[in-house]
Amino acid sequence: MAFLGSASLILFSIILLSVPLATSNSISENFLKCLSHYSKSSIPISKYVYTPNNSSYSSILQSSIQNLRFLSSTNPKPQFIITPVHDSHVQASVICSKKHDLQIRVRSGGHDYEGLSYLSDVPFVIIDLVNLRAIDVNVKDNTAWVQAGATIGEVYYQIAGKSITHGFPAGTCPTIGVGGLLSGGGLGTMMRQYGLASDNILDASLVDVNGRILDRKSMGEDLFWAIRGGGGVSFGVIVSWKIRLVPVPPTVTVFTVTKTLQEGATKLIHRWQERADKFHEGLFMRLIIQVVDGENKGETTIQVSFESLFLGGLKELLPLMEKSFPELDLKAKDCTETSWINSILYFAGYRNRESMDVLNNRTLQPKNIYKNKSDFVKKPISEIELEEIWKVFLEGEIRPLLIWEPFGGRMSEIPESETPFPHRAGNLYNIQYVMQWEEEGIKASEKHIERMRKIYKYMAPYVSKSPRTAYLNYRDLDLGINEEGSNTSYSKASVWGRKYFKNNFKRLALVKSKVDPGNFFWNEQSIPPFAL
């Protein structure tokens, strides 16, 4: 038997080790050639494509990871990050990813609660829309075209720069990207007056699985219906939205009244449940419920903040409150008259006369580690039941936070099937469960997530049933996940799908069958093609 000499062995080892690198380089070169071929030559796409070999790759990847739970060196990384500056770059990204069997993850603001806009277990590409964030506001016809990479804060800023009597009914966190926010629904402080953000979409521009750019007319009403609340990434890459601006008065009123258990919080919360969905449509009053330190050392208690926006002045608000919620005993000193844009700052936590320029900040400050869940409530929880819930909340050292947002008004007038978002008449309010922590590591995450799951399980008797519904934009993989790729089962996906969409899930799957029958636009909770 002949043996390799030491020099030959070293050379053979070098050649063997270089094969994966050469293969990787070949894939990269072929993918880049494909991108250049299918994109607009006058705007070279190569400047906007990043691989792990680029010095700025890590900073771009991490820039929009808003949940530090997913900022780990062990998480799978994309083979390419593409930050398109032109629609043709998005078209090329879709075409070439499909040709090279690369999964696509689309990132607008990076707020997906489960990190699905930038994580995958298979080879993938991130299309980061950060450079596609132009906003064209037209106050004459009460509309705006907004590219999907813009944040809702940037949208608010641009609207306010053109008019003090125009607004848009969307969320309270200004760093959320409009690509995901609008395609998943978009709860906000004006939803009782004007509905969701997705209820105020007039048109859209979408790149489909074949790389075509479609608008409302060319995509058809079924697909246009699906992307307004059904999650756009299941059907294509949305590059822009046309939205309807809504009228807001020059003066609005905000207030926050805080009560603890010792100050009668339980009775007030119970009364709020009976009345909040029946308030004047221009009055939005949400609850923020949390565990806080008590008066004595070592004690804790429950605190509720009644946080409100009224679309009008103080002279109108006080009589309304006296009639509809006198138990809160609202006083003029509790209230602040301001502009609509300043109410946005107020709900975002900016209460020290900050400039509205902060709305152009695209990153949460500070970033957090968190796990959230959601529920919808159809009948008031009694005072006795609330007292039992508080006992669970006060257990141990890990402190949950709940946000209860009232429905009713316009939300009850829109039929369940009008858009994929079905949570309309009959829902008193929704609950967002928030668990945040600072301690890093897997054990800390497991401990806090387990606490969250225990609270969620305990709340089951008090919330919607058959199914226990949830809100897509508060994504929760505990509800269930898809099987990989073409193996995705419609019937199995229905387990989580009906929680988000109820009976609209089947229609969403039928649309998916028409526009993406091969299920290219897949993720752990994407809409599957319909199949019996």
GROMACS .gro file of C-alpha atoms in nm, residues 217-510:
model
  294
  217LYS     CA    1  -5.581   4.661  -0.995
  218SER     CA    2  -5.333   4.409  -1.133
  219MET     CA    3  -5.318   4.189  -0.821
  220GLY     CA    4  -5.697   4.168  -0.791
  221GLU     CA    5  -5.925   4.218  -0.495
  222ASP     CA    6  -5.861   3.876  -0.338
  223LEU     CA    7  -5.488   3.936  -0.295
  224PHE     CA    8  -5.547   4.297  -0.196
  225TRP     CA    9  -5.787   4.169   0.071
  226ALA     CA   10  -5.531   3.917   0.198
  227ILE     CA   11  -5.243   4.159   0.250
  228ARG     CA   12  -5.454   4.397   0.462
  229GLY     CA   13  -5.434   4.199   0.785
  230GLY     CA   14  -5.329   3.852   0.669
  231GLY     CA   15  -4.955   3.915   0.683
  232GLY     CA   16  -4.802   4.038   0.359
  233VAL     CA   17  -4.492   3.817   0.367
  234SER     CA   18  -4.704   3.508   0.295
  235PHE     CA   19  -4.792   3.644  -0.048
  236GLY     CA   20  -4.498   3.852  -0.170
  237VAL     CA   21  -4.283   4.149  -0.080
  238ILE     CA   22  -4.481   4.468  -0.025
  239VAL     CA   23  -4.275   4.768  -0.131
  240SER     CA   24  -4.526   5.048  -0.070
  241TRP     CA   25  -4.874   5.132   0.057
  242LYS     CA   26  -5.125   5.401  -0.030
  243ILE     CA   27  -5.301   5.503   0.290
  244ARG     CA   28  -5.604   5.716   0.373
  245LEU     CA   29  -5.534   6.011   0.602
  246VAL     CA   30  -5.803   6.087   0.858
  247PRO     CA   31  -5.918   6.419   1.006
  248VAL     CA   32  -5.798   6.512   1.354
  249PRO     CA   33  -5.892   6.825   1.548
  250PRO     CA   34  -5.629   7.096   1.608
  251THR     CA   35  -5.661   7.022   1.981
  252VAL     CA   36  -5.679   6.680   2.143
  253THR     CA   37  -5.662   6.587   2.511
  254VAL     CA   38  -5.448   6.325   2.684
  255PHE     CA   39  -5.440   6.203   3.042
  256THR     CA   40  -5.303   5.929   3.263
  257VAL     CA   41  -5.465   5.847   3.596
  258THR     CA   42  -5.290   5.586   3.811
  259LYS     CA   43  -5.447   5.376   4.087
  260THR     CA   44  -5.327   5.088   4.306
  261LEU     CA   45  -5.528   4.810   4.467
  262GLN     CA   46  -5.535   5.013   4.786
  263GLU     CA   47  -5.690   5.302   4.591
  264GLY     CA   48  -5.971   5.096   4.444
  265ALA     CA   49  -5.806   4.977   4.122
  266THR     CA   50  -6.005   4.652   4.104
  267LYS     CA   51  -6.346   4.823   4.109
  268LEU     CA   52  -6.230   5.076   3.850
  269ILE     CA   53  -6.096   4.804   3.619
  270HIS     CA   54  -6.423   4.614   3.644
  271ARG     CA   55  -6.621   4.928   3.565
  272TRP     CA   56  -6.388   5.010   3.273
  273GLN     CA   57  -6.464   4.667   3.123
  274GLU     CA   58  -6.835   4.744   3.131
  275ARG     CA   59  -6.802   5.085   2.969
  276ALA     CA   60  -6.484   5.123   2.759
  277ASP     CA   61  -6.623   4.973   2.436
  278LYS     CA   62  -6.929   5.200   2.467
  279PHE     CA   63  -6.744   5.528   2.519
  280HIS     CA   64  -6.772   5.809   2.265
  281GLU     CA   65  -6.585   5.691   1.952
  282GLY     CA   66  -6.333   5.972   1.988
  283LEU     CA   67  -6.235   5.854   2.336
  284PHE     CA   68  -5.970   5.584   2.367
  285MET     CA   69  -5.873   5.473   2.718
  286ARG     CA   70  -5.637   5.182   2.761
  287LEU     CA   71  -5.516   5.016   3.080
  288ILE     CA   72  -5.155   4.940   3.169
  289ILE     CA   73  -5.153   4.691   3.455
  290GLN     CA   74  -4.831   4.601   3.633
  291VAL     CA   75  -4.677   4.484   3.959
  292VAL     CA   76  -4.505   4.763   4.154
  293ASP     CA   77  -4.346   4.807   4.494
  294GLY     CA   78  -4.591   4.865   4.778
  295GLU     CA   79  -4.578   5.129   5.048
  296ASN     CA   80  -4.391   4.903   5.291
  297LYS     CA   81  -4.052   4.749   5.223
  298GLY     CA   82  -4.076   4.407   5.062
  299GLU     CA   83  -4.441   4.448   4.965
  300THR     CA   84  -4.579   4.455   4.612
  301THR     CA   85  -4.913   4.562   4.472
  302ILE     CA   86  -5.099   4.598   4.144
  303GLN     CA   87  -5.101   4.936   3.974
  304VAL     CA   88  -5.325   5.032   3.682
  305SER     CA   89  -5.273   5.337   3.461
  306PHE     CA   90  -5.576   5.469   3.272
  307GLU     CA   91  -5.403   5.619   2.967
  308SER     CA   92  -5.626   5.811   2.729
  309LEU     CA   93  -5.657   6.010   2.408
  310PHE     CA   94  -5.967   6.216   2.335
  311LEU     CA   95  -6.014   6.370   1.992
  312GLY     CA   96  -6.132   6.704   2.124
  313GLY     CA   97  -6.077   6.960   2.396
  314LEU     CA   98  -6.106   6.949   2.772
  315LYS     CA   99  -6.445   7.122   2.777
  316GLU     CA  100  -6.590   6.833   2.577
  317LEU     CA  101  -6.402   6.559   2.760
  318LEU     CA  102  -6.492   6.635   3.122
  319PRO     CA  103  -6.872   6.615   3.071
  320LEU     CA  104  -6.827   6.292   2.871
  321MET     CA  105  -6.622   6.136   3.149
  322GLU     CA  106  -6.867   6.250   3.414
  323LYS     CA  107  -7.145   6.078   3.221
  324SER     CA  108  -6.971   5.759   3.111
  325PHE     CA  109  -6.704   5.692   3.377
  326PRO     CA  110  -6.766   5.911   3.684
  327GLU     CA  111  -6.594   5.657   3.911
  328LEU     CA  112  -6.253   5.762   3.776
  329ASP     CA  113  -6.319   6.115   3.909
  330LEU     CA  114  -6.120   6.279   3.629
  331LYS     CA  115  -6.015   6.639   3.698
  332ALA     CA  116  -5.893   6.913   3.467
  333LYS     CA  117  -5.553   6.902   3.639
  334ASP     CA  118  -5.511   6.540   3.523
  335CYS     CA  119  -5.543   6.640   3.156
  336THR     CA  120  -5.328   6.807   2.893
  337GLU     CA  121  -5.459   6.972   2.578
  338THR     CA  122  -5.216   6.929   2.292
  339SER     CA  123  -5.187   6.851   1.920
  340TRP     CA  124  -5.240   6.510   1.764
  341ILE     CA  125  -4.869   6.475   1.684
  342ASN     CA  126  -4.779   6.551   2.045
  343SER     CA  127  -5.025   6.283   2.156
  344ILE     CA  128  -4.814   6.041   1.952
  345LEU     CA  129  -4.510   6.146   2.154
  346TYR     CA  130  -4.713   6.112   2.475
  347PHE     CA  131  -4.814   5.751   2.409
  348ALA     CA  132  -4.460   5.667   2.297
  349GLY     CA  133  -4.333   5.772   2.640
  350TYR     CA  134  -4.190   6.111   2.541
  351ARG     CA  135  -4.339   6.342   2.803
  352ASN     CA  136  -4.065   6.599   2.857
  353ARG     CA  137  -4.143   6.830   2.566
  354GLU     CA  138  -3.916   6.640   2.327
  355SER     CA  139  -3.904   6.757   1.967
  356MET     CA  140  -4.108   6.553   1.723
  357ASP     CA  141  -3.774   6.481   1.553
  358VAL     CA  142  -3.745   6.180   1.786
  359LEU     CA  143  -4.007   6.012   1.567
  360ASN     CA  144  -3.737   5.969   1.302
  361ASN     CA  145  -3.533   5.747   1.535
  362ARG     CA  146  -3.568   5.395   1.390
  363THR     CA  147  -3.437   5.203   1.692
  364LEU     CA  148  -3.597   5.126   2.026
  365GLN     CA  149  -3.420   5.298   2.314
  366PRO     CA  150  -3.327   5.096   2.503
  367LYS     CA  151  -3.364   4.763   2.328
  368ASN     CA  152  -3.514   4.487   2.541
  369ILE     CA  153  -3.532   4.112   2.586
  370TYR     CA  154  -3.898   4.016   2.578
  371LYS     CA  155  -4.171   3.762   2.510
  372ASN     CA  156  -4.528   3.877   2.441
  373LYS     CA  157  -4.864   3.705   2.395
  374SER     CA  158  -5.220   3.821   2.326
  375ASP     CA  159  -5.588   3.756   2.397
  376PHE     CA  160  -5.931   3.900   2.322
  377VAL     CA  161  -6.199   3.939   2.590
  378LYS     CA  162  -6.571   3.912   2.519
  379LYS     CA  163  -6.726   3.955   2.863
  380PRO     CA  164  -6.615   4.147   3.174
  381ILE     CA  165  -6.400   3.969   3.429
  382SER     CA  166  -6.568   3.999   3.770
  383GLU     CA  167  -6.410   4.172   4.069
  384ILE     CA  168  -6.372   3.839   4.249
  385GLU     CA  169  -6.200   3.688   3.944
  386LEU     CA  170  -5.973   3.992   3.911
  387GLU     CA  171  -5.866   3.952   4.273
  388GLU     CA  172  -5.768   3.591   4.202
  389ILE     CA  173  -5.574   3.702   3.894
  390TRP     CA  174  -5.382   3.956   4.102
  391LYS     CA  175  -5.270   3.677   4.336
  392VAL     CA  176  -5.109   3.497   4.042
  393PHE     CA  177  -4.945   3.818   3.919
  394LEU     CA  178  -4.801   3.891   4.263
  395GLU     CA  179  -4.635   3.549   4.295
  396GLY     CA  180  -4.256   3.542   4.291
  397GLU     CA  181  -4.012   3.806   4.173
  398ILE     CA  182  -4.084   3.808   3.798
  399ARG     CA  183  -4.322   4.091   3.718
  400PRO     CA  184  -4.556   4.081   3.418
  401LEU     CA  185  -4.715   4.380   3.247
  402LEU     CA  186  -5.053   4.380   3.073
  403ILE     CA  187  -5.194   4.628   2.822
  404TRP     CA  188  -5.573   4.625   2.773
  405GLU     CA  189  -5.699   4.821   2.472
  406PRO     CA  190  -6.072   4.888   2.423
  407PHE     CA  191  -6.263   4.806   2.106
  408GLY     CA  192  -6.617   4.914   2.012
  409GLY     CA  193  -6.700   5.216   1.799
  410ARG     CA  194  -6.582   5.176   1.440
  411MET     CA  195  -6.421   4.842   1.528
  412SER     CA  196  -6.767   4.693   1.591
  413GLU     CA  197  -6.912   4.830   1.268
  414ILE     CA  198  -6.668   4.661   1.029
  415PRO     CA  199  -6.770   4.300   0.941
  416GLU     CA  200  -6.538   4.014   1.043
  417SER     CA  201  -6.480   3.921   0.678
  418GLU     CA  202  -6.409   4.275   0.554
  419THR     CA  203  -6.037   4.213   0.601
  420PRO     CA  204  -5.847   3.910   0.739
  421PHE     CA  205  -5.850   4.073   1.086
  422PRO     CA  206  -6.169   3.917   1.234
  423HIS     CA  207  -6.173   4.056   1.588
  424ARG     CA  208  -6.462   4.299   1.555
  425ALA     CA  209  -6.810   4.316   1.716
  426GLY     CA  210  -6.838   4.124   2.041
  427ASN     CA  211  -6.482   4.193   2.153
  428LEU     CA  212  -6.466   4.428   2.451
  429TYR     CA  213  -6.089   4.466   2.448
  430ASN     CA  214  -5.765   4.293   2.365
  431ILE     CA  215  -5.488   4.198   2.606
  432GLN     CA  216  -5.118   4.218   2.532
  433TYR     CA  217  -4.907   4.024   2.782
  434VAL     CA  218  -4.557   4.171   2.810
  435MET     CA  219  -4.263   4.003   2.980
  436GLN     CA  220  -3.933   4.193   2.974
  437TRP     CA  221  -3.604   4.111   3.142
  438GLU     CA  222  -3.240   4.221   3.143
  439GLU     CA  223  -3.060   3.903   3.245
  440GLU     CA  224  -2.896   3.737   2.945
  441GLY     CA  225  -2.869   3.367   2.870
  442ILE     CA  226  -3.088   3.068   2.790
  443LYS     CA  227  -3.177   2.991   3.153
  444ALA     CA  228  -3.300   3.346   3.215
  445SER     CA  229  -3.510   3.334   2.899
  446GLU     CA  230  -3.659   2.997   2.990
  447LYS     CA  231  -3.746   3.120   3.340
  448HIS     CA  232  -3.925   3.432   3.218
  449ILE     CA  233  -4.100   3.263   2.927
  450GLU     CA  234  -4.226   2.988   3.157
  451ARG     CA  235  -4.367   3.254   3.389
  452MET     CA  236  -4.541   3.417   3.091
  453ARG     CA  237  -4.689   3.083   2.982
  454LYS     CA  238  -4.819   3.014   3.332
  455ILE     CA  239  -5.002   3.349   3.341
  456TYR     CA  240  -5.140   3.294   2.991
  457LYS     CA  241  -5.268   2.948   3.087
  458TYR     CA  242  -5.430   3.086   3.401
  459MET     CA  243  -5.618   3.350   3.198
  460ALA     CA  244  -5.786   3.091   2.973
  461PRO     CA  245  -6.128   3.090   3.149
  462TYR     CA  246  -6.163   3.467   3.112
  463VAL     CA  247  -6.090   3.519   2.743
  464SER     CA  248  -6.228   3.416   2.403
  465LYS     CA  249  -6.283   3.046   2.333
  466SER     CA  250  -6.322   2.806   2.039
  467PRO     CA  251  -6.083   2.933   1.928
  468ARG     CA  252  -5.888   3.127   2.187
  469THR     CA  253  -5.803   3.413   1.954
  470ALA     CA  254  -5.481   3.610   1.913
  471TYR     CA  255  -5.346   3.910   1.721
  472LEU     CA  256  -5.106   3.843   1.434
  473ASN     CA  257  -4.886   4.145   1.503
  474TYR     CA  258  -4.826   4.009   1.853
  475ARG     CA  259  -4.686   3.696   1.694
  476ASP     CA  260  -4.660   3.394   1.923
  477LEU     CA  261  -4.501   3.068   1.807
  478ASP     CA  262  -4.641   2.892   2.115
  479LEU     CA  263  -4.969   2.880   1.921
  480GLY     CA  264  -4.815   2.642   1.665
  481ILE     CA  265  -4.576   2.640   1.371
  482ASN     CA  266  -4.573   2.516   1.012
  483GLU     CA  267  -4.393   2.214   0.882
  484GLU     CA  268  -4.106   2.308   0.655
  485GLY     CA  269  -4.167   2.428   0.300
  486SER     CA  270  -4.389   2.225   0.070
  487ASN     CA  271  -4.471   1.986   0.355
  488THR     CA  272  -4.680   2.253   0.528
  489SER     CA  273  -5.019   2.107   0.616
  490TYR     CA  274  -5.324   2.331   0.588
  491SER     CA  275  -5.511   2.132   0.853
  492LYS     CA  276  -5.222   2.150   1.099
  493ALA     CA  277  -5.166   2.518   1.026
  494SER     CA  278  -5.533   2.577   1.101
  495VAL     CA  279  -5.455   2.512   1.468
  496TRP     CA  280  -5.270   2.844   1.493
  497GLY     CA  281  -5.426   3.005   1.185
  498ARG     CA  282  -5.781   3.010   1.317
  499LYS     CA  283  -5.659   3.177   1.637
  500TYR     CA  284  -5.535   3.473   1.435
  501PHE     CA  285  -5.793   3.477   1.157
  502LYS     CA  286  -6.092   3.263   1.263
  503ASN     CA  287  -6.298   3.171   0.952
  504ASN     CA  288  -6.091   3.403   0.733
  505PHE     CA  289  -5.802   3.155   0.748
  506LYS     CA  290  -5.950   2.934   0.475
  507ARG     CA  291  -5.993   3.228   0.238
  508LEU     CA  292  -5.634   3.333   0.303
  509ALA     CA  293  -5.516   2.981   0.216
  510LEU     CA  294  -5.723   2.984  -0.104
   0.00000   0.00000   0.00000
